[in-house]
């Protein structure tokens, strides 16, 4: 398999050194294409580091402003919907890896590091293959993947269950940890790897618990066919066929005196899951585990940026929990989902909902359709 690894960064790219050593130790450098998507503030050292590895014959690519503009030039409508100074630039890397026909496309963040005891590619190589594993059934269609980790909240004297960022508050229940020991079989289209160190929980949870995590599972699991969970861009792999349903949703919309932010990956993760269900594919959860050395965040600012998304996710439950019609391709499922998002947003009333927020989700729906059309052009 050829793995296309996509990451955005505004830093020097030092994480690449550890991935290089990780893959070199396993004789896997020839299986990896790296797409490092820069932004306007990414320092020159990042390009220089990537070019050093290119000089060793590796297909590792730094995508600066010039490279991204050139790639997007044939798609001006989409280019206008991918703003600078945001992690939405990740979309360019996804499309490039899709164009280059990588077998699996992996999203990581620049503060995720490989662990020697969890071989990175071996964990993600299940994508595109039939797999038989215990089934994560959860509760009321929701599974809490954080229960597959040993989460320590003792620093602030808190005990109890934590939930991944984006998990609906209306569905939080200890029974969401349920795993059926009876195995099921399916084709894995999404592999959600876990994290150690700083778990990906929302800012409200971080402020209250100060939690840290370590992986705690004996084997990976398959998510039950109609069960959902938040999927982020830390350590997540998809088959190439799923990319037309994996548009990274644009953030930054002002709403209720706040800003809808930090949920672009969460929305895209829910949407691609629904499309996978429509196609009949499955989500695998577990290996590989990466170490999350979280870069500095102002948690109060994060909370301000996440609060609107937390409200919207709860409002989105009727949309998320209703299965899409059976589809033969991810493109077909994504176009259907776009029409559902449009219809759902028109019906919303109440807290935070106004004409501007409705228009925002209409734009999300149109961008999904646009994304599908660009993927079709790249296929041809």
C-alpha atoms as a printed R data frame, in Angstrom:
    type eleno elety resid chain resno       x       y       z
1   ATOM     1    CA   UNK     A     1   0.000   0.000   0.000
2   ATOM     2    CA   UNK     A     2   1.004   3.606  -0.602
3   ATOM     3    CA   UNK     A     3   0.017   5.893   2.272
4   ATOM     4    CA   UNK     A     4  -0.502   9.616   1.704
5   ATOM     5    CA   UNK     A     5  -0.054  11.468   4.999
6   ATOM     6    CA   UNK     A     6  -1.610  14.946   5.098
7   ATOM     7    CA   UNK     A     7  -0.829  17.558   7.750
8   ATOM     8    CA   UNK     A     8  -1.068  21.326   8.115
9   ATOM     9    CA   UNK     A     9   1.434  23.316  10.131
10  ATOM    10    CA   UNK     A    10   2.491  26.850  10.992
11  ATOM    11    CA   UNK     A    11   5.630  25.592  12.724
12  ATOM    12    CA   UNK     A    12   9.032  24.286  11.648
13  ATOM    13    CA   UNK     A    13   7.932  20.724  10.931
14  ATOM    14    CA   UNK     A    14  10.151  19.036  13.506
15  ATOM    15    CA   UNK     A    15   7.599  16.231  13.843
16  ATOM    16    CA   UNK     A    16   8.819  15.001  10.445
17  ATOM    17    CA   UNK     A    17  12.146  13.937  11.926
18  ATOM    18    CA   UNK     A    18  10.470  11.414  14.220
19  ATOM    19    CA   UNK     A    19   8.269  10.041  11.441
20  ATOM    20    CA   UNK     A    20  11.345   9.644   9.247
21  ATOM    21    CA   UNK     A    21  13.150   7.648  11.931
22  ATOM    22    CA   UNK     A    22  10.017   5.607  12.641
23  ATOM    23    CA   UNK     A    23   9.552   4.598   8.999
24  ATOM    24    CA   UNK     A    24  13.280   4.110   8.394
25  ATOM    25    CA   UNK     A    25  13.560   1.673  11.310
26  ATOM    26    CA   UNK     A    26  10.803  -0.416   9.715
27  ATOM    27    CA   UNK     A    27  12.024  -0.153   6.099
28  ATOM    28    CA   UNK     A    28   8.785   1.625   5.147
29  ATOM    29    CA   UNK     A    29   9.991   4.888   3.657
30  ATOM    30    CA   UNK     A    30   9.029   3.720   0.173
31  ATOM    31    CA   UNK     A    31   5.385   3.334   1.290
32  ATOM    32    CA   UNK     A    32   4.878   6.955   2.375
33  ATOM    33    CA   UNK     A    33   4.047  10.165   0.538
34  ATOM    34    CA   UNK     A    34   3.955  13.188   2.857
35  ATOM    35    CA   UNK     A    35   1.887  16.295   2.018
36  ATOM    36    CA   UNK     A    36   2.880  19.103   4.387
37  ATOM    37    CA   UNK     A    37   0.416  21.937   3.817
38  ATOM    38    CA   UNK     A    38   1.838  25.290   4.851
39  ATOM    39    CA   UNK     A    39   0.049  28.552   5.532
40  ATOM    40    CA   UNK     A    40   1.031  32.191   5.175
41  ATOM    41    CA   UNK     A    41   2.832  32.184   8.534
42  ATOM    42    CA   UNK     A    42   4.641  28.845   8.212
43  ATOM    43    CA   UNK     A    43   8.378  29.583   8.672
44  ATOM    44    CA   UNK     A    44  10.922  28.855   5.900
45  ATOM    45    CA   UNK     A    45  12.505  26.169   8.114
46  ATOM    46    CA   UNK     A    46   9.562  23.887   7.403
47  ATOM    47    CA   UNK     A    47  10.108  23.965   3.644
48  ATOM    48    CA   UNK     A    48  13.829  23.491   4.179
49  ATOM    49    CA   UNK     A    49  13.244  20.430   6.339
50  ATOM    50    CA   UNK     A    50  10.951  18.870   3.730
51  ATOM    51    CA   UNK     A    51  13.408  19.640   0.931
52  ATOM    52    CA   UNK     A    52  16.134  17.907   2.938
53  ATOM    53    CA   UNK     A    53  14.107  14.714   2.856
54  ATOM    54    CA   UNK     A    54  13.271  15.237  -0.802
55  ATOM    55    CA   UNK     A    55  17.003  15.362  -1.402
56  ATOM    56    CA   UNK     A    56  17.187  11.830  -0.022
57  ATOM    57    CA   UNK     A    57  14.778  10.704  -2.743
58  ATOM    58    CA   UNK     A    58  11.598  10.738  -0.676
59  ATOM    59    CA   UNK     A    59   8.254  11.857  -2.159
60  ATOM    60    CA   UNK     A    60   7.642  14.319   0.668
61  ATOM    61    CA   UNK     A    61   6.118  17.575  -0.532
62  ATOM    62    CA   UNK     A    62   5.934  21.006   1.032
63  ATOM    63    CA   UNK     A    63   2.902  22.885  -0.268
64  ATOM    64    CA   UNK     A    64   3.428  26.599   0.107
65  ATOM    65    CA   UNK     A    65   1.300  29.416  -1.232
66  ATOM    66    CA   UNK     A    66   2.588  29.069  -4.796
67  ATOM    67    CA   UNK     A    67   2.122  25.303  -4.952
68  ATOM    68    CA   UNK     A    68  -1.370  25.453  -3.493
69  ATOM    69    CA   UNK     A    69  -2.508  28.266  -5.777
70  ATOM    70    CA   UNK     A    70  -1.199  26.407  -8.817
71  ATOM    71    CA   UNK     A    71  -2.970  23.202  -7.844
72  ATOM    72    CA   UNK     A    72  -6.277  24.979  -7.177
73  ATOM    73    CA   UNK     A    73  -6.149  27.170 -10.291
74  ATOM    74    CA   UNK     A    74  -8.411  24.808 -12.317
75  ATOM    75    CA   UNK     A    75 -10.944  24.882  -9.464
76  ATOM    76    CA   UNK     A    76 -11.536  28.585  -8.720
77  ATOM    77    CA   UNK     A    77 -14.900  28.046  -6.957
78  ATOM    78    CA   UNK     A    78 -13.366  25.624  -4.484
79  ATOM    79    CA   UNK     A    79 -10.233  27.770  -4.083
80  ATOM    80    CA   UNK     A    80 -12.448  30.648  -2.945
81  ATOM    81    CA   UNK     A    81 -13.873  28.397  -0.200
82  ATOM    82    CA   UNK     A    82 -10.488  27.399   1.291
83  ATOM    83    CA   UNK     A    83  -9.379  30.414   3.351
84  ATOM    84    CA   UNK     A    84  -5.793  31.142   4.343
85  ATOM    85    CA   UNK     A    85  -4.797  31.336   8.000
86  ATOM    86    CA   UNK     A    86  -6.996  28.328   8.812
87  ATOM    87    CA   UNK     A    87  -6.530  24.579   9.027
88  ATOM    88    CA   UNK     A    88  -9.015  24.345   6.157
89  ATOM    89    CA   UNK     A    89  -5.909  24.357   3.930
90  ATOM    90    CA   UNK     A    90  -5.734  20.653   4.806
91  ATOM    91    CA   UNK     A    91  -8.259  20.141   1.998
92  ATOM    92    CA   UNK     A    92  -5.544  20.869  -0.565
93  ATOM    93    CA   UNK     A    93  -3.416  18.028   0.784
94  ATOM    94    CA   UNK     A    94  -6.351  15.615   0.724
95  ATOM    95    CA   UNK     A    95  -7.056  16.453  -2.903
96  ATOM    96    CA   UNK     A    96  -3.398  16.093  -3.903
97  ATOM    97    CA   UNK     A    97  -3.142  12.673  -2.239
98  ATOM    98    CA   UNK     A    98  -6.408  11.730  -3.947
99  ATOM    99    CA   UNK     A    99  -5.063  12.886  -7.320
100 ATOM   100    CA   UNK     A   100  -1.887  10.870  -6.757
101 ATOM   101    CA   UNK     A   101  -4.005   7.763  -6.099
102 ATOM   102    CA   UNK     A   102  -2.612   6.944  -2.684
103 ATOM   103    CA   UNK     A   103  -4.262   3.752  -1.458
104 ATOM   104    CA   UNK     A   104  -4.903   5.162   2.000
105 ATOM   105    CA   UNK     A   105  -4.931   8.815   3.011
106 ATOM   106    CA   UNK     A   106  -3.986   9.581   6.617
107 ATOM   107    CA   UNK     A   107  -4.738  12.797   8.480
108 ATOM   108    CA   UNK     A   108  -2.457  13.779  11.357
109 ATOM   109    CA   UNK     A   109  -1.874  16.976  13.293
110 ATOM   110    CA   UNK     A   110   1.584  18.480  13.656
111 ATOM   111    CA   UNK     A   111   1.638  17.691  17.377
112 ATOM   112    CA   UNK     A   112   1.033  13.956  16.832
113 ATOM   113    CA   UNK     A   113   4.146  11.770  17.054
114 ATOM   114    CA   UNK     A   114   4.617   8.078  16.242
115 ATOM   115    CA   UNK     A   115   5.332   5.658  19.065
116 ATOM   116    CA   UNK     A   116   7.887   2.874  18.786
117 ATOM   117    CA   UNK     A   117   5.529   0.417  20.490
118 ATOM   118    CA   UNK     A   118   2.663   1.173  18.070
119 ATOM   119    CA   UNK     A   119   3.861   0.754  14.450
120 ATOM   120    CA   UNK     A   120   2.094   3.504  12.545
121 ATOM   121    CA   UNK     A   121   1.524   1.996   9.106
122 ATOM   122    CA   UNK     A   122   0.741  -1.467  10.445
123 ATOM   123    CA   UNK     A   123  -2.189  -0.008  12.351
124 ATOM   124    CA   UNK     A   124  -3.558   1.872   9.375
125 ATOM   125    CA   UNK     A   125  -2.975  -0.890   6.820
126 ATOM   126    CA   UNK     A   126  -6.364  -2.407   7.712
127 ATOM   127    CA   UNK     A   127  -8.022   0.297   5.615
128 ATOM   128    CA   UNK     A   128  -9.537  -1.220   2.493
129 ATOM   129    CA   UNK     A   129  -9.537  -4.763   3.904
130 ATOM   130    CA   UNK     A   130 -12.144  -7.128   5.310
131 ATOM   131    CA   UNK     A   131 -11.660  -7.348   9.078
132 ATOM   132    CA   UNK     A   132 -13.284  -9.385  11.852
133 ATOM   133    CA   UNK     A   133 -13.242  -7.828  15.329
134 ATOM   134    CA   UNK     A   134 -15.385  -7.307  18.447
135 ATOM   135    CA   UNK     A   135 -18.131  -4.765  17.861
136 ATOM   136    CA   UNK     A   136 -18.398  -1.370  19.575
137 ATOM   137    CA   UNK     A   137 -22.157  -1.021  19.967
138 ATOM   138    CA   UNK     A   138 -22.196   1.873  22.433
139 ATOM   139    CA   UNK     A   139 -25.599   3.162  23.515
140 ATOM   140    CA   UNK     A   140 -28.360   4.958  21.605
141 ATOM   141    CA   UNK     A   141 -26.210   4.851  18.436
142 ATOM   142    CA   UNK     A   142 -23.158   6.460  20.113
143 ATOM   143    CA   UNK     A   143 -19.804   5.009  21.189
144 ATOM   144    CA   UNK     A   144 -17.296   6.782  23.426
145 ATOM   145    CA   UNK     A   145 -13.846   5.870  22.129
146 ATOM   146    CA   UNK     A   146 -12.238   7.541  25.159
147 ATOM   147    CA   UNK     A   147 -13.253   4.468  27.166
148 ATOM   148    CA   UNK     A   148 -10.561   2.577  25.222
149 ATOM   149    CA   UNK     A   149  -8.000   4.764  27.005
150 ATOM   150    CA   UNK     A   150  -6.905   5.067  30.610
151 ATOM   151    CA   UNK     A   151  -7.760   8.721  31.228
152 ATOM   152    CA   UNK     A   152  -6.283  10.193  34.408
153 ATOM   153    CA   UNK     A   153  -8.019  13.260  35.842
154 ATOM   154    CA   UNK     A   154  -6.410  13.110  39.272
155 ATOM   155    CA   UNK     A   155  -4.475  16.330  38.767
156 ATOM   156    CA   UNK     A   156  -7.659  18.251  39.554
157 ATOM   157    CA   UNK     A   157  -9.243  15.619  41.780
158 ATOM   158    CA   UNK     A   158 -11.914  14.655  39.252
159 ATOM   159    CA   UNK     A   159 -13.193  11.155  38.553
160 ATOM   160    CA   UNK     A   160 -15.570   9.819  35.947
161 ATOM   161    CA   UNK     A   161 -15.816   9.337  32.193
162 ATOM   162    CA   UNK     A   162 -14.545  11.833  29.641
163 ATOM   163    CA   UNK     A   163 -15.787  12.054  26.067
164 ATOM   164    CA   UNK     A   164 -14.060  12.957  22.832
165 ATOM   165    CA   UNK     A   165 -14.410  16.487  21.465
166 ATOM   166    CA   UNK     A   166 -17.607  16.634  19.452
167 ATOM   167    CA   UNK     A   167 -19.479  13.949  21.386
168 ATOM   168    CA   UNK     A   168 -23.057  15.246  21.778
169 ATOM   169    CA   UNK     A   169 -23.840  16.305  25.327
170 ATOM   170    CA   UNK     A   170 -27.386  14.958  24.934
171 ATOM   171    CA   UNK     A   171 -25.980  11.475  24.298
172 ATOM   172    CA   UNK     A   172 -23.343  11.277  27.039
173 ATOM   173    CA   UNK     A   173 -23.989   8.147  29.079
174 ATOM   174    CA   UNK     A   174 -21.640   5.600  30.708
175 ATOM   175    CA   UNK     A   175 -23.289   2.877  28.599
176 ATOM   176    CA   UNK     A   176 -21.719   4.432  25.486
177 ATOM   177    CA   UNK     A   177 -18.678   2.304  26.353
178 ATOM   178    CA   UNK     A   178 -20.417  -0.973  25.426
179 ATOM   179    CA   UNK     A   179 -18.375  -3.424  23.329
180 ATOM   180    CA   UNK     A   180 -19.972  -6.684  22.208
181 ATOM   181    CA   UNK     A   181 -17.527  -9.574  22.459
182 ATOM   182    CA   UNK     A   182 -19.367 -11.194  19.547
183 ATOM   183    CA   UNK     A   183 -17.302 -10.410  16.483
184 ATOM   184    CA   UNK     A   184 -18.538  -8.834  13.278
185 ATOM   185    CA   UNK     A   185 -16.932  -8.551   9.859
186 ATOM   186    CA   UNK     A   186 -16.769  -5.678   7.410
187 ATOM   187    CA   UNK     A   187 -14.644  -3.756   4.948
188 ATOM   188    CA   UNK     A   188 -12.787  -1.020   6.814
189 ATOM   189    CA   UNK     A   189 -12.955   2.349   5.061
190 ATOM   190    CA   UNK     A   190 -11.972   4.498   8.061
191 ATOM   191    CA   UNK     A   191  -9.370   3.675  10.684
192 ATOM   192    CA   UNK     A   192  -9.560   5.855  13.790
193 ATOM   193    CA   UNK     A   193  -6.274   5.510  15.664
194 ATOM   194    CA   UNK     A   194  -6.095   6.565  19.297
195 ATOM   195    CA   UNK     A   195  -3.782   8.914  21.193
196 ATOM   196    CA   UNK     A   196  -1.759   8.955  24.373
197 ATOM   197    CA   UNK     A   197  -0.696  11.988  26.356
198 ATOM   198    CA   UNK     A   198  -3.233  14.758  25.817
199 ATOM   199    CA   UNK     A   199  -6.599  13.256  24.763
200 ATOM   200    CA   UNK     A   200  -8.714  15.107  22.199
201 ATOM   201    CA   UNK     A   201 -11.479  16.270  24.522
202 ATOM   202    CA   UNK     A   202 -13.250  19.619  24.387
203 ATOM   203    CA   UNK     A   203 -11.993  22.698  26.213
204 ATOM   204    CA   UNK     A   204 -14.737  22.481  28.840
205 ATOM   205    CA   UNK     A   205 -13.479  19.016  29.805
206 ATOM   206    CA   UNK     A   206  -9.838  20.140  29.786
207 ATOM   207    CA   UNK     A   207 -10.579  23.042  32.108
208 ATOM   208    CA   UNK     A   208 -12.474  20.860  34.582
209 ATOM   209    CA   UNK     A   209 -10.307  17.726  34.537
210 ATOM   210    CA   UNK     A   210  -6.776  18.536  33.312
211 ATOM   211    CA   UNK     A   211  -6.817  14.947  32.039
212 ATOM   212    CA   UNK     A   212  -4.029  12.859  30.512
213 ATOM   213    CA   UNK     A   213  -4.432   9.542  28.704
214 ATOM   214    CA   UNK     A   214  -2.756   6.255  27.894
215 ATOM   215    CA   UNK     A   215  -4.087   3.603  25.524
216 ATOM   216    CA   UNK     A   216  -5.852   0.775  27.331
217 ATOM   217    CA   UNK     A   217  -7.152  -1.886  24.962
218 ATOM   218    CA   UNK     A   218  -6.108  -5.414  24.102
219 ATOM   219    CA   UNK     A   219  -7.405  -5.321  20.552
220 ATOM   220    CA   UNK     A   220  -9.071  -2.942  18.151
221 ATOM   221    CA   UNK     A   221 -12.819  -2.982  17.484
222 ATOM   222    CA   UNK     A   222 -15.261  -2.351  14.659
223 ATOM   223    CA   UNK     A   223 -17.895   0.321  15.144
224 ATOM   224    CA   UNK     A   224 -21.399  -1.136  14.822
225 ATOM   225    CA   UNK     A   225 -23.005  -0.333  11.438
226 ATOM   226    CA   UNK     A   226 -25.370   2.439  12.646
227 ATOM   227    CA   UNK     A   227 -23.299   3.658  15.602
228 ATOM   228    CA   UNK     A   228 -21.495   7.019  15.509
229 ATOM   229    CA   UNK     A   229 -18.594   8.682  17.306
230 ATOM   230    CA   UNK     A   230 -16.518  11.837  16.786
231 ATOM   231    CA   UNK     A   231 -13.628  11.345  14.370
232 ATOM   232    CA   UNK     A   232 -10.921  14.003  14.268
233 ATOM   233    CA   UNK     A   233  -7.890  14.587  12.032
234 ATOM   234    CA   UNK     A   234  -5.428  13.186  14.534
235 ATOM   235    CA   UNK     A   235  -4.279   9.763  13.373
236 ATOM   236    CA   UNK     A   236  -7.192   8.933  11.045
237 ATOM   237    CA   UNK     A   237  -6.881   6.944   7.796
238 ATOM   238    CA   UNK     A   238  -9.386   6.555   4.966
239 ATOM   239    CA   UNK     A   239  -9.535   4.589   1.770
240 ATOM   240    CA   UNK     A   240  -9.118   6.715  -1.335
241 ATOM   241    CA   UNK     A   241 -12.726   6.027  -2.373
242 ATOM   242    CA   UNK     A   242 -13.983   7.787   0.783
243 ATOM   243    CA   UNK     A   243 -12.281  11.132   0.076
244 ATOM   244    CA   UNK     A   244 -15.178  12.529  -2.030
245 ATOM   245    CA   UNK     A   245 -17.188  12.413   1.224
246 ATOM   246    CA   UNK     A   246 -14.384  13.870   3.366
247 ATOM   247    CA   UNK     A   247 -14.628  17.599   2.768
248 ATOM   248    CA   UNK     A   248 -13.035  19.401   5.736
249 ATOM   249    CA   UNK     A   249 -15.757  21.871   6.719
250 ATOM   250    CA   UNK     A   250 -14.874  25.561   6.711
251 ATOM   251    CA   UNK     A   251 -15.000  27.221  10.112
252 ATOM   252    CA   UNK     A   252 -14.968  30.808  11.424
253 ATOM   253    CA   UNK     A   253 -18.636  31.727  11.073
254 ATOM   254    CA   UNK     A   254 -19.756  34.353  13.659
255 ATOM   255    CA   UNK     A   255 -22.763  33.182  15.634
256 ATOM   256    CA   UNK     A   256 -24.412  34.505  18.801
257 ATOM   257    CA   UNK     A   257 -21.483  36.764  19.644
258 ATOM   258    CA   UNK     A   258 -19.130  33.799  19.355
259 ATOM   259    CA   UNK     A   259 -17.382  32.082  16.456
260 ATOM   260    CA   UNK     A   260 -18.160  28.592  15.179
261 ATOM   261    CA   UNK     A   261 -14.689  27.069  15.152
262 ATOM   262    CA   UNK     A   262 -12.593  24.008  16.049
263 ATOM   263    CA   UNK     A   263 -15.233  21.620  14.691
264 ATOM   264    CA   UNK     A   264 -14.225  21.394  11.015
265 ATOM   265    CA   UNK     A   265 -12.756  17.938  11.493
266 ATOM   266    CA   UNK     A   266 -15.654  16.847  13.707
267 ATOM   267    CA   UNK     A   267 -18.287  17.776  11.120
268 ATOM   268    CA   UNK     A   268 -16.287  16.129   8.333
269 ATOM   269    CA   UNK     A   269 -15.792  13.020  10.484
270 ATOM   270    CA   UNK     A   270 -19.523  12.663  11.122
271 ATOM   271    CA   UNK     A   271 -20.371  13.258   7.477
272 ATOM   272    CA   UNK     A   272 -17.920  10.682   6.094
273 ATOM   273    CA   UNK     A   273 -19.154   8.134   8.679
274 ATOM   274    CA   UNK     A   274 -22.717   8.537   7.454
275 ATOM   275    CA   UNK     A   275 -21.543   8.029   3.885
276 ATOM   276    CA   UNK     A   276 -19.551   4.933   4.908
277 ATOM   277    CA   UNK     A   277 -22.703   3.517   6.485
278 ATOM   278    CA   UNK     A   278 -24.638   4.190   3.270
279 ATOM   279    CA   UNK     A   279 -22.006   2.352   1.210
280 ATOM   280    CA   UNK     A   280 -21.879  -0.525   3.707
281 ATOM   281    CA   UNK     A   281 -18.351   0.021   5.011
282 ATOM   282    CA   UNK     A   282 -17.090   0.028   8.588
283 ATOM   283    CA   UNK     A   283 -14.993   2.096  10.988
284 ATOM   284    CA   UNK     A   284 -12.126   0.428  12.862
285 ATOM   285    CA   UNK     A   285 -11.025   1.927  16.210
286 ATOM   286    CA   UNK     A   286  -7.762   1.330  18.064
287 ATOM   287    CA   UNK     A   287  -4.263   0.981  16.643
288 ATOM   288    CA   UNK     A   288  -2.032   2.709  15.913
289 ATOM   289    CA   UNK     A   289  -1.627   4.971  18.923
290 ATOM   290    CA   UNK     A   290   0.193   8.281  18.516
291 ATOM   291    CA   UNK     A   291   1.584  10.516  21.228
292 ATOM   292    CA   UNK     A   292  -0.250  13.815  21.371
293 ATOM   293    CA   UNK     A   293   2.199  16.487  22.557
294 ATOM   294    CA   UNK     A   294  -0.329  19.262  22.407
295 ATOM   295    CA   UNK     A   295   0.981  22.646  21.385
296 ATOM   296    CA   UNK     A   296   0.049  25.603  23.594
297 ATOM   297    CA   UNK     A   297  -3.637  26.531  23.602
298 ATOM   298    CA   UNK     A   298  -5.516  29.175  25.539
299 ATOM   299    CA   UNK     A   299  -8.308  26.957  26.884
300 ATOM   300    CA   UNK     A   300 -10.667  29.884  27.480
301 ATOM   301    CA   UNK     A   301 -10.283  30.929  23.858
302 ATOM   302    CA   UNK     A   302 -10.778  27.318  22.762
303 ATOM   303    CA   UNK     A   303 -13.968  27.136  24.826
304 ATOM   304    CA   UNK     A   304 -15.260  30.362  23.289
305 ATOM   305    CA   UNK     A   305 -14.575  28.910  19.825
306 ATOM   306    CA   UNK     A   306 -16.114  25.509  20.641
307 ATOM   307    CA   UNK     A   307 -19.275  26.519  22.485
308 ATOM   308    CA   UNK     A   308 -21.364  27.240  19.376
309 ATOM   309    CA   UNK     A   309 -20.266  23.921  17.863
310 ATOM   310    CA   UNK     A   310 -21.283  22.077  21.021
311 ATOM   311    CA   UNK     A   311 -24.782  23.549  20.697
312 ATOM   312    CA   UNK     A   312 -25.003  22.817  16.965
313 ATOM   313    CA   UNK     A   313 -23.921  19.178  17.382
314 ATOM   314    CA   UNK     A   314 -26.820  18.572  19.767
315 ATOM   315    CA   UNK     A   315 -29.172  20.276  17.310
316 ATOM   316    CA   UNK     A   316 -27.748  18.069  14.546
317 ATOM   317    CA   UNK     A   317 -28.734  14.775  16.193
318 ATOM   318    CA   UNK     A   318 -31.870  14.204  14.062
319 ATOM   319    CA   UNK     A   319 -29.710  14.613  10.940
320 ATOM   320    CA   UNK     A   320 -26.826  12.468  12.171
321 ATOM   321    CA   UNK     A   321 -28.919   9.630  13.567
322 ATOM   322    CA   UNK     A   322 -31.100   9.150  10.490
323 ATOM   323    CA   UNK     A   323 -29.430   6.666   8.087
324 ATOM   324    CA   UNK     A   324 -28.784   7.787   4.540
325 ATOM   325    CA   UNK     A   325 -30.262   5.698   1.707
326 ATOM   326    CA   UNK     A   326 -28.055   2.880   0.471
327 ATOM   327    CA   UNK     A   327 -25.452   4.172  -1.994
328 ATOM   328    CA   UNK     A   328 -22.990   2.546  -4.378
329 ATOM   329    CA   UNK     A   329 -20.301   5.252  -4.079
330 ATOM   330    CA   UNK     A   330 -19.172   7.849  -1.566
331 ATOM   331    CA   UNK     A   331 -19.856  10.581  -4.119
332 ATOM   332    CA   UNK     A   332 -23.465   9.488  -4.407
333 ATOM   333    CA   UNK     A   333 -23.860   9.356  -0.625
334 ATOM   334    CA   UNK     A   334 -22.201  12.761  -0.149
335 ATOM   335    CA   UNK     A   335 -24.491  14.486  -2.651
336 ATOM   336    CA   UNK     A   336 -27.505  12.998  -0.868
337 ATOM   337    CA   UNK     A   337 -26.131  14.132   2.493
338 ATOM   338    CA   UNK     A   338 -25.611  17.662   1.157
339 ATOM   339    CA   UNK     A   339 -29.304  17.887   0.280
340 ATOM   340    CA   UNK     A   340 -30.214  16.605   3.753
341 ATOM   341    CA   UNK     A   341 -27.986  19.235   5.412
342 ATOM   342    CA   UNK     A   342 -29.647  21.955   3.351
343 ATOM   343    CA   UNK     A   343 -33.138  20.756   4.311
344 ATOM   344    CA   UNK     A   344 -32.202  20.268   7.981
345 ATOM   345    CA   UNK     A   345 -30.728  23.775   8.308
346 ATOM   346    CA   UNK     A   346 -33.906  25.330   6.864
347 ATOM   347    CA   UNK     A   347 -35.967  23.749   9.669
348 ATOM   348    CA   UNK     A   348 -33.814  24.863  12.621
349 ATOM   349    CA   UNK     A   349 -35.220  27.314  15.174
350 ATOM   350    CA   UNK     A   350 -34.229  28.531  18.606
351 ATOM   351    CA   UNK     A   351 -30.974  29.298  20.416
352 ATOM   352    CA   UNK     A   352 -28.192  30.502  18.059
353 ATOM   353    CA   UNK     A   353 -30.270  29.840  14.951
354 ATOM   354    CA   UNK     A   354 -30.772  32.804  12.673
355 ATOM   355    CA   UNK     A   355 -30.728  33.439   8.932
356 ATOM   356    CA   UNK     A   356 -26.935  33.740   8.937
357 ATOM   357    CA   UNK     A   357 -26.373  30.326  10.560
358 ATOM   358    CA   UNK     A   358 -28.872  28.743   8.199
359 ATOM   359    CA   UNK     A   359 -26.976  30.334   5.308
360 ATOM   360    CA   UNK     A   360 -23.702  28.990   6.702
361 ATOM   361    CA   UNK     A   361 -24.943  25.403   6.554
362 ATOM   362    CA   UNK     A   362 -26.390  26.000   3.096
363 ATOM   363    CA   UNK     A   363 -22.844  26.989   2.124
364 ATOM   364    CA   UNK     A   364 -21.496  23.806   3.749
365 ATOM   365    CA   UNK     A   365 -23.932  21.753   1.659
366 ATOM   366    CA   UNK     A   366 -22.932  23.515  -1.557
367 ATOM   367    CA   UNK     A   367 -19.256  23.042  -0.726
368 ATOM   368    CA   UNK     A   368 -19.787  19.306  -0.285
369 ATOM   369    CA   UNK     A   369 -21.335  19.177  -3.752
370 ATOM   370    CA   UNK     A   370 -18.450  21.261  -5.110
371 ATOM   371    CA   UNK     A   371 -15.928  18.972  -3.409
372 ATOM   372    CA   UNK     A   372 -17.515  15.915  -5.029
373 ATOM   373    CA   UNK     A   373 -17.363  17.559  -8.462
374 ATOM   374    CA   UNK     A   374 -13.648  18.385  -8.019
375 ATOM   375    CA   UNK     A   375 -12.923  14.789  -6.983
376 ATOM   376    CA   UNK     A   376 -14.721  13.594 -10.122
377 ATOM   377    CA   UNK     A   377 -12.591  15.911 -12.246
378 ATOM   378    CA   UNK     A   378  -9.421  14.599 -10.603
379 ATOM   379    CA   UNK     A   379 -10.564  11.053 -11.338
380 ATOM   380    CA   UNK     A   380 -10.908  11.865 -15.016
